[in-house]
């Protein structure tokens, strides 16, 4: 692809920038060829065919999608949102941005209460300045039986006093909490969180389908990485997976790195729950680095495991997982947009679909080596090229 002719930022003479696009794909369909007008960091207009005026940049050989929205990531480059400082958190966001994630929610794993309060307070300014799209507590109110890589000595029952302190520390930036609804006190915790505007996800749970449905009735609205950290579905004991799939409204996270779920399983979930399924990375601190030991977790051949052998998050970005899924399963690009941005954006209350008035967040895809899959070549965030 030729170097960009402009930095895609408005000039004094003309406040808008027009891009000519080979193929523009959104959740509602696609146009080829197409054009996009950007003004003040927002999409001003889009259309098919010939642009309305001479273009500022021609990327007619590429595919353009909305920027990816990753609502579940723990870190990268050796940094973990549970322990990093603000500079480390910015480095994590920049790494994921380079792979196409223009909206990243920071997931903080189970930790002592004082640590959670500290990290929420530390990361809250990064939500307010737009570096992060929100904060997610994955724990500490999780099932010991389905804890995965979470430290069992730090798991505890829901406590409303602790929750209020955590909410105060986050100062309005706490977006989601994952908990196990079968724990004593979980129902009251769900109601408190929902009253305070926080989304509640069912996860790391050994609950029955009935308990999951009761949690949804109490206000829970999502399932954290479906199938992982919960019992498998069976004929006589369907469990939380069945509750997630039979719901008509619950948001469903899935990890698409090819390790946490078989592609056949992911295909079934997408078929049963169209429009409600979002890919997440669940990226841990080794993402972007090589094999090794990371805070007691071992990464071998790119697979992270806790001491007991359970998977301990992913070492893939959402962009890497999305391109893998597209190549491995021939997932149509409009559905890939649903999985990588549209579903998560709806769940988080964001406007992210490359329509007028939305942020100019987009990903440019190009073919890799001859005969290879598409790859993320360039990334624009709020009207400026962040990568490429």
PDB file of C-alpha atoms in Angstrom, residues 1 63 65-68 95-102 317-324 336 340 362-368 373-380 385 387-388:
ATOM      1  CA  UNK A   1       0.000   0.000   0.000  1.00  0.00           C
ATOM      2  CA  UNK A  63     -10.819  -3.756   3.184  1.00  0.00           C
ATOM      3  CA  UNK A  65     -13.841  -2.484   9.067  1.00  0.00           C
ATOM      4  CA  UNK A  66     -14.894  -0.640  12.211  1.00  0.00           C
ATOM      5  CA  UNK A  67     -12.208  -0.641  14.895  1.00  0.00           C
ATOM      6  CA  UNK A  68     -12.302  -3.662  17.187  1.00  0.00           C
ATOM      7  CA  UNK A  95      -0.142  -2.746  21.940  1.00  0.00           C
ATOM      8  CA  UNK A  96      -3.759  -3.778  21.458  1.00  0.00           C
ATOM      9  CA  UNK A  97      -4.429  -0.672  19.368  1.00  0.00           C
ATOM     10  CA  UNK A  98      -1.651  -1.678  16.976  1.00  0.00           C
ATOM     11  CA  UNK A  99      -3.552  -4.929  16.381  1.00  0.00           C
ATOM     12  CA  UNK A 100      -6.825  -3.143  15.638  1.00  0.00           C
ATOM     13  CA  UNK A 101      -8.462  -2.704  19.052  1.00  0.00           C
ATOM     14  CA  UNK A 102      -9.565   0.908  19.181  1.00  0.00           C
ATOM     15  CA  UNK A 317      -4.951  -9.889  20.641  1.00  0.00           C
ATOM     16  CA  UNK A 318      -8.513  -9.594  19.423  1.00  0.00           C
ATOM     17  CA  UNK A 319      -7.176  -8.696  15.982  1.00  0.00           C
ATOM     18  CA  UNK A 320      -5.041 -11.833  15.826  1.00  0.00           C
ATOM     19  CA  UNK A 321      -7.968 -14.004  16.904  1.00  0.00           C
ATOM     20  CA  UNK A 322     -10.321 -12.357  14.421  1.00  0.00           C
ATOM     21  CA  UNK A 323      -7.980 -12.854  11.479  1.00  0.00           C
ATOM     22  CA  UNK A 324      -7.402 -16.464  12.534  1.00  0.00           C
ATOM     23  CA  UNK A 336     -16.822 -10.659  11.731  1.00  0.00           C
ATOM     24  CA  UNK A 340     -15.314  -7.880  16.796  1.00  0.00           C
ATOM     25  CA  UNK A 362     -11.347   1.889  11.632  1.00  0.00           C
ATOM     26  CA  UNK A 363      -9.125  -1.023  10.727  1.00  0.00           C
ATOM     27  CA  UNK A 364      -7.554  -1.469   7.309  1.00  0.00           C
ATOM     28  CA  UNK A 365      -7.056  -5.072   6.244  1.00  0.00           C
ATOM     29  CA  UNK A 366      -4.754  -6.221   3.468  1.00  0.00           C
ATOM     30  CA  UNK A 367      -3.828  -9.667   2.171  1.00  0.00           C
ATOM     31  CA  UNK A 368      -0.709 -11.094   3.731  1.00  0.00           C
ATOM     32  CA  UNK A 373      -5.114 -14.551   5.113  1.00  0.00           C
ATOM     33  CA  UNK A 374      -5.969 -10.927   5.661  1.00  0.00           C
ATOM     34  CA  UNK A 375      -3.892  -9.013   8.179  1.00  0.00           C
ATOM     35  CA  UNK A 376      -4.311  -5.749  10.044  1.00  0.00           C
ATOM     36  CA  UNK A 377      -2.232  -3.244   8.086  1.00  0.00           C
ATOM     37  CA  UNK A 378      -3.339   0.118   9.457  1.00  0.00           C
ATOM     38  CA  UNK A 379      -5.466   1.422  12.316  1.00  0.00           C
ATOM     39  CA  UNK A 380      -7.231   4.780  12.687  1.00  0.00           C
ATOM     40  CA  UNK A 385      -3.718   7.022  11.935  1.00  0.00           C
ATOM     41  CA  UNK A 387      -0.717   2.518  12.987  1.00  0.00           C
ATOM     42  CA  UNK A 388       0.461   2.691   9.387  1.00  0.00           C
TER      43      UNK A 388
END
